[in-house]
Amino acid sequence: MTKPPTKPARTKLIAIVGGSGSGKTWLATKLAQALGPRASRLSLDDFYRDRSHLSPARRARLNFDHPRAVDWAALEHVLRRLRSGHSARVPCYDFATHCRLPHTRTLAPCPILLLDGLWLLRRPSLRRWFALSIFVDCPRRTRLRRRLARDRRGRGRSRASVLEQFHATVEPMHCRFVEPQKRRAVLVVRSPCGARQLERILAAIDNPPPRRTI
C-alpha cells in the first residue's frame, strides 16, 4: 500500500518586539547564528507599504512609526505559506526612498522563523501564531543614540532630521503602540543582552516558559 505523503513540520514562529533602536535586529542575528540551519530570519521592516506613487516631499511627511504604515495582509500571507511548509516571496524595501524595490527574495520554510518588528504583538491574528514572544526593553536614551548612528550612517539622514523625527513621531508612537506590548510578551529581555540572557532565550525557544523578565 502506498503511504500518504508526509506533511511538512509546521514552522515555529518566534516574535522579537521592541522599540526602534532597542536591539531587535542584533538579538535576531545572534539567535540565528546560534540556531544555525534550524532557523531563518524575517523582519517586519520588509513589509512597509510602497510609497512610490507619492512625491518625495509627501513621503517625507508620512508617519512611518504608526502600525498602519505596514502591509499586514502581505505579512500574513507570507507567514501562512511558511507555516504550511511552502516557500514565500518576500518584498524588499528601500528606506532611503520609502519605496519597494522591483525584486523580491524567496524565503524557504525552516523549523524556526525569527521575526522581528515594532508591532507584532498588537494583532490577535498574529499573536496566536507565535510559539514564543520576546520584548526587548531598552531605555529611551539608548534607543535614540542607536537610531542616530543607524540613520546617519546607513540611510543618509542628517542629525537634525533624525532628532526631529524621533521627538515628533518615533517616541510618541513608541509610547502609544510599542511599549504596551510588553505585557503581552512571554519573555521581557533587558537591552543590552548578555551571553547568559542569550542562553536562556535559546532554551525558551525549545521550551517556552511562563511570562518572565530576564
mmCIF file of C-alpha atoms in Angstrom:
data_model
loop_
_atom_site.group_PDB
_atom_site.id
_atom_site.type_symbol
_atom_site.label_atom_id
_atom_site.label_comp_id
_atom_site.label_asym_id
_atom_site.label_seq_id
_atom_site.Cartn_x
_atom_site.Cartn_y
_atom_site.Cartn_z
ATOM 1 C CA MET A 1 0.000 0.000 0.000
ATOM 2 C CA THR A 2 1.295 3.454 -0.902
ATOM 3 C CA LYS A 3 1.944 5.610 2.112
ATOM 4 C CA PRO A 4 0.289 9.030 2.136
ATOM 5 C CA PRO A 5 2.724 11.934 1.693
ATOM 6 C CA THR A 6 4.215 13.199 4.934
ATOM 7 C CA LYS A 7 3.042 16.643 5.925
ATOM 8 C CA PRO A 8 5.922 19.102 6.433
ATOM 9 C CA ALA A 9 6.602 20.090 10.026
ATOM 10 C CA ARG A 10 4.997 23.385 10.971
ATOM 11 C CA THR A 11 7.413 26.286 11.318
ATOM 12 C CA LYS A 12 7.790 27.594 14.875
ATOM 13 C CA LEU A 13 7.402 31.376 14.826
ATOM 14 C CA ILE A 14 9.365 33.473 17.337
ATOM 15 C CA ALA A 15 8.397 37.155 17.700
ATOM 16 C CA ILE A 16 11.045 39.691 18.734
ATOM 17 C CA VAL A 17 9.422 43.032 19.545
ATOM 18 C CA GLY A 18 10.717 46.344 20.874
ATOM 19 C CA GLY A 19 11.221 49.985 20.071
ATOM 20 C CA SER A 20 13.273 51.416 17.239
ATOM 21 C CA GLY A 21 16.915 51.040 18.245
ATOM 22 C CA SER A 22 16.174 48.621 21.069
ATOM 23 C CA GLY A 23 18.344 45.838 19.638
ATOM 24 C CA LYS A 24 15.753 43.595 17.933
ATOM 25 C CA THR A 25 17.897 43.027 14.852
ATOM 26 C CA TRP A 26 21.004 42.357 16.932
ATOM 27 C CA LEU A 27 19.141 39.788 19.026
ATOM 28 C CA ALA A 28 17.608 38.095 15.985
ATOM 29 C CA THR A 29 21.049 37.879 14.362
ATOM 30 C CA LYS A 30 22.664 36.354 17.461
ATOM 31 C CA LEU A 31 19.868 33.800 17.847
ATOM 32 C CA ALA A 32 20.041 32.853 14.169
ATOM 33 C CA GLN A 33 23.798 32.328 14.437
ATOM 34 C CA ALA A 34 23.349 30.103 17.481
ATOM 35 C CA LEU A 35 20.496 28.084 15.965
ATOM 36 C CA GLY A 36 22.318 27.571 12.660
ATOM 37 C CA PRO A 37 20.427 25.816 9.838
ATOM 38 C CA ARG A 38 17.402 25.245 12.100
ATOM 39 C CA ALA A 39 16.435 28.913 11.811
ATOM 40 C CA SER A 40 15.773 31.656 9.291
ATOM 41 C CA ARG A 41 15.006 35.355 9.758
ATOM 42 C CA LEU A 42 12.333 37.774 8.626
ATOM 43 C CA SER A 43 11.785 41.428 9.509
ATOM 44 C CA LEU A 44 8.589 43.443 9.657
ATOM 45 C CA ASP A 45 10.630 46.215 8.001
ATOM 46 C CA ASP A 46 10.321 44.332 4.707
ATOM 47 C CA PHE A 47 6.577 44.930 4.731
ATOM 48 C CA TYR A 48 6.333 48.703 4.838
ATOM 49 C CA ARG A 49 3.830 49.897 2.244
ATOM 50 C CA ASP A 50 5.177 51.032 -1.119
ATOM 51 C CA ARG A 51 5.064 54.827 -1.450
ATOM 52 C CA SER A 52 6.410 55.145 -4.993
ATOM 53 C CA HIS A 53 3.150 56.779 -6.121
ATOM 54 C CA LEU A 54 3.828 59.759 -3.829
ATOM 55 C CA SER A 55 6.275 62.576 -4.378
ATOM 56 C CA PRO A 56 9.422 62.580 -2.205
ATOM 57 C CA ALA A 57 8.064 65.623 -0.362
ATOM 58 C CA ARG A 58 4.839 63.823 0.563
ATOM 59 C CA ARG A 59 6.712 60.668 1.579
ATOM 60 C CA ALA A 60 8.835 62.737 3.956
ATOM 61 C CA ARG A 61 5.678 63.883 5.784
ATOM 62 C CA LEU A 62 4.284 60.384 6.376
ATOM 63 C CA ASN A 63 4.230 58.830 9.833
ATOM 64 C CA PHE A 64 6.267 55.644 9.424
ATOM 65 C CA ASP A 65 6.066 54.928 13.152
ATOM 66 C CA HIS A 66 2.344 54.107 13.085
ATOM 67 C CA PRO A 67 1.267 50.460 12.584
ATOM 68 C CA ARG A 68 -0.795 51.415 9.532
ATOM 69 C CA ALA A 69 2.495 52.035 7.669
ATOM 70 C CA VAL A 70 2.817 48.235 7.300
ATOM 71 C CA ASP A 71 1.162 45.953 4.736
ATOM 72 C CA TRP A 72 -0.194 43.452 7.261
ATOM 73 C CA ALA A 73 -2.048 41.374 4.667
ATOM 74 C CA ALA A 74 1.206 40.729 2.804
ATOM 75 C CA LEU A 75 2.967 39.700 6.021
ATOM 76 C CA GLU A 76 0.194 37.283 6.996
ATOM 77 C CA HIS A 77 0.254 35.752 3.508
ATOM 78 C CA VAL A 78 3.995 35.097 3.786
ATOM 79 C CA LEU A 79 3.656 33.623 7.278
ATOM 80 C CA ARG A 80 0.782 31.330 6.241
ATOM 81 C CA ARG A 81 2.882 29.905 3.432
ATOM 82 C CA LEU A 82 5.905 29.359 5.655
ATOM 83 C CA ARG A 83 3.822 27.792 8.441
ATOM 84 C CA SER A 84 2.321 25.358 5.945
ATOM 85 C CA GLY A 85 5.753 24.294 4.678
ATOM 86 C CA HIS A 86 5.891 26.320 1.450
ATOM 87 C CA SER A 87 8.391 28.890 0.241
ATOM 88 C CA ALA A 88 7.291 32.520 0.138
ATOM 89 C CA ARG A 89 8.281 35.597 -1.829
ATOM 90 C CA VAL A 90 9.259 38.459 0.470
ATOM 91 C CA PRO A 91 9.247 42.106 -0.684
ATOM 92 C CA CYS A 92 12.377 44.224 -0.431
ATOM 93 C CA TYR A 93 12.089 47.773 0.889
ATOM 94 C CA ASP A 94 14.346 50.798 0.446
ATOM 95 C CA PHE A 95 14.258 53.089 3.485
ATOM 96 C CA ALA A 96 16.130 55.858 1.673
ATOM 97 C CA THR A 97 13.259 56.318 -0.812
ATOM 98 C CA HIS A 98 10.366 54.710 1.141
ATOM 99 C CA CYS A 99 9.621 52.519 -1.868
ATOM 100 C CA ARG A 100 9.616 48.804 -2.531
ATOM 101 C CA LEU A 101 12.338 47.576 -4.802
ATOM 102 C CA PRO A 102 11.298 45.865 -8.055
ATOM 103 C CA HIS A 103 12.701 42.498 -6.975
ATOM 104 C CA THR A 104 11.695 40.107 -4.199
ATOM 105 C CA ARG A 105 13.566 37.387 -2.325
ATOM 106 C CA THR A 106 12.470 33.824 -1.738
ATOM 107 C CA LEU A 107 12.346 32.519 1.819
ATOM 108 C CA ALA A 108 12.231 28.758 2.292
ATOM 109 C CA PRO A 109 10.412 27.174 5.242
ATOM 110 C CA CYS A 110 12.586 26.311 8.230
ATOM 111 C CA PRO A 111 11.923 24.689 11.634
ATOM 112 C CA ILE A 112 12.265 28.068 13.379
ATOM 113 C CA LEU A 113 11.493 31.525 11.979
ATOM 114 C CA LEU A 114 12.773 34.547 13.908
ATOM 115 C CA LEU A 115 10.547 37.526 13.127
ATOM 116 C CA ASP A 116 11.452 40.971 14.462
ATOM 117 C CA GLY A 117 9.335 44.109 14.322
ATOM 118 C CA LEU A 118 7.824 47.037 16.166
ATOM 119 C CA TRP A 119 4.190 45.944 16.432
ATOM 120 C CA LEU A 120 3.991 42.149 16.071
ATOM 121 C CA LEU A 121 2.043 41.605 19.292
ATOM 122 C CA ARG A 122 -0.687 44.156 18.612
ATOM 123 C CA ARG A 123 -2.708 41.985 16.224
ATOM 124 C CA PRO A 124 -4.586 38.983 17.677
ATOM 125 C CA SER A 125 -4.444 37.238 14.285
ATOM 126 C CA LEU A 126 -0.646 37.213 14.529
ATOM 127 C CA ARG A 127 -0.217 36.672 18.270
ATOM 128 C CA ARG A 128 -1.859 33.269 18.151
ATOM 129 C CA TRP A 129 0.778 32.043 15.685
ATOM 130 C CA PHE A 130 3.810 32.776 17.873
ATOM 131 C CA ALA A 131 5.293 29.898 19.854
ATOM 132 C CA LEU A 132 7.363 32.427 21.822
ATOM 133 C CA SER A 133 7.216 36.228 22.052
ATOM 134 C CA ILE A 134 10.114 38.370 23.273
ATOM 135 C CA PHE A 135 10.008 42.062 24.153
ATOM 136 C CA VAL A 136 13.356 43.871 24.135
ATOM 137 C CA ASP A 137 13.178 46.522 26.857
ATOM 138 C CA CYS A 138 15.607 49.380 26.216
ATOM 139 C CA PRO A 139 15.939 52.894 27.719
ATOM 140 C CA ARG A 140 14.888 55.866 25.613
ATOM 141 C CA ARG A 141 18.364 57.428 25.642
ATOM 142 C CA THR A 142 19.972 54.257 24.304
ATOM 143 C CA ARG A 143 17.351 53.866 21.591
ATOM 144 C CA LEU A 144 17.897 57.442 20.433
ATOM 145 C CA ARG A 145 21.690 57.058 20.373
ATOM 146 C CA ARG A 146 21.436 53.894 18.290
ATOM 147 C CA ARG A 147 18.869 55.426 15.959
ATOM 148 C CA LEU A 148 21.108 58.427 15.325
ATOM 149 C CA ALA A 149 24.059 56.180 14.455
ATOM 150 C CA ARG A 150 21.996 53.903 12.195
ATOM 151 C CA ASP A 151 20.094 56.537 10.243
ATOM 152 C CA ARG A 152 23.066 58.839 9.710
ATOM 153 C CA ARG A 153 25.382 56.016 8.632
ATOM 154 C CA GLY A 154 23.036 53.690 6.735
ATOM 155 C CA ARG A 155 20.223 55.923 5.491
ATOM 156 C CA GLY A 156 21.964 59.198 4.683
ATOM 157 C CA ARG A 157 19.983 61.217 7.241
ATOM 158 C CA SER A 158 21.167 64.366 8.995
ATOM 159 C CA ARG A 159 21.374 64.548 12.787
ATOM 160 C CA ALA A 160 18.720 67.278 12.832
ATOM 161 C CA SER A 161 16.233 65.271 10.776
ATOM 162 C CA VAL A 162 16.702 62.154 12.919
ATOM 163 C CA LEU A 163 16.163 64.132 16.130
ATOM 164 C CA GLU A 164 13.107 65.890 14.719
ATOM 165 C CA GLN A 165 11.500 62.599 13.673
ATOM 166 C CA PHE A 166 12.344 60.905 16.962
ATOM 167 C CA HIS A 167 10.664 63.593 19.048
ATOM 168 C CA ALA A 168 7.735 64.183 16.662
ATOM 169 C CA THR A 169 6.681 60.605 15.877
ATOM 170 C CA VAL A 170 9.092 57.854 16.971
ATOM 171 C CA GLU A 171 8.835 58.332 20.724
ATOM 172 C CA PRO A 172 5.126 59.302 20.842
ATOM 173 C CA MET A 173 4.257 56.247 18.724
ATOM 174 C CA HIS A 174 6.542 54.113 20.890
ATOM 175 C CA CYS A 175 4.594 55.107 23.999
ATOM 176 C CA ARG A 176 1.258 54.571 22.252
ATOM 177 C CA PHE A 177 1.832 51.389 20.271
ATOM 178 C CA VAL A 178 5.139 49.688 21.133
ATOM 179 C CA GLU A 179 5.599 49.885 24.903
ATOM 180 C CA PRO A 180 2.125 48.460 25.756
ATOM 181 C CA GLN A 181 3.081 45.202 24.013
ATOM 182 C CA LYS A 182 5.464 44.406 26.867
ATOM 183 C CA ARG A 183 2.613 42.932 28.878
ATOM 184 C CA ARG A 184 1.778 40.516 26.049
ATOM 185 C CA ALA A 185 5.305 39.096 25.689
ATOM 186 C CA VAL A 186 6.303 35.768 27.228
ATOM 187 C CA LEU A 187 9.871 36.995 27.802
ATOM 188 C CA VAL A 188 10.952 40.561 28.562
ATOM 189 C CA VAL A 189 14.663 40.970 27.821
ATOM 190 C CA ARG A 190 16.617 43.968 29.059
ATOM 191 C CA SER A 191 18.949 45.536 26.494
ATOM 192 C CA PRO A 192 21.883 45.227 26.118
ATOM 193 C CA CYS A 193 21.540 41.473 26.150
ATOM 194 C CA GLY A 194 24.412 39.374 27.516
ATOM 195 C CA ALA A 195 25.573 35.802 26.942
ATOM 196 C CA ARG A 196 23.569 34.424 29.859
ATOM 197 C CA GLN A 197 20.365 36.009 28.544
ATOM 198 C CA LEU A 198 21.017 34.557 25.097
ATOM 199 C CA GLU A 199 21.379 31.090 26.602
ATOM 200 C CA ARG A 200 18.068 31.469 28.418
ATOM 201 C CA ILE A 201 16.305 32.670 25.281
ATOM 202 C CA LEU A 202 17.651 29.729 23.283
ATOM 203 C CA ALA A 203 16.381 27.358 25.963
ATOM 204 C CA ALA A 204 12.991 29.097 25.899
ATOM 205 C CA ILE A 205 12.699 28.647 22.121
ATOM 206 C CA ASP A 206 12.637 24.882 22.643
ATOM 207 C CA ASN A 207 10.580 25.047 25.857
ATOM 208 C CA PRO A 208 8.581 28.282 26.152
ATOM 209 C CA PRO A 209 8.289 29.329 29.827
ATOM 210 C CA PRO A 210 5.593 31.274 31.682
ATOM 211 C CA ARG A 211 5.917 35.045 31.313
ATOM 212 C CA ARG A 212 9.038 36.463 32.961
ATOM 213 C CA THR A 213 11.766 39.089 32.733
ATOM 214 C CA ILE A 214 15.369 38.022 32.146
#
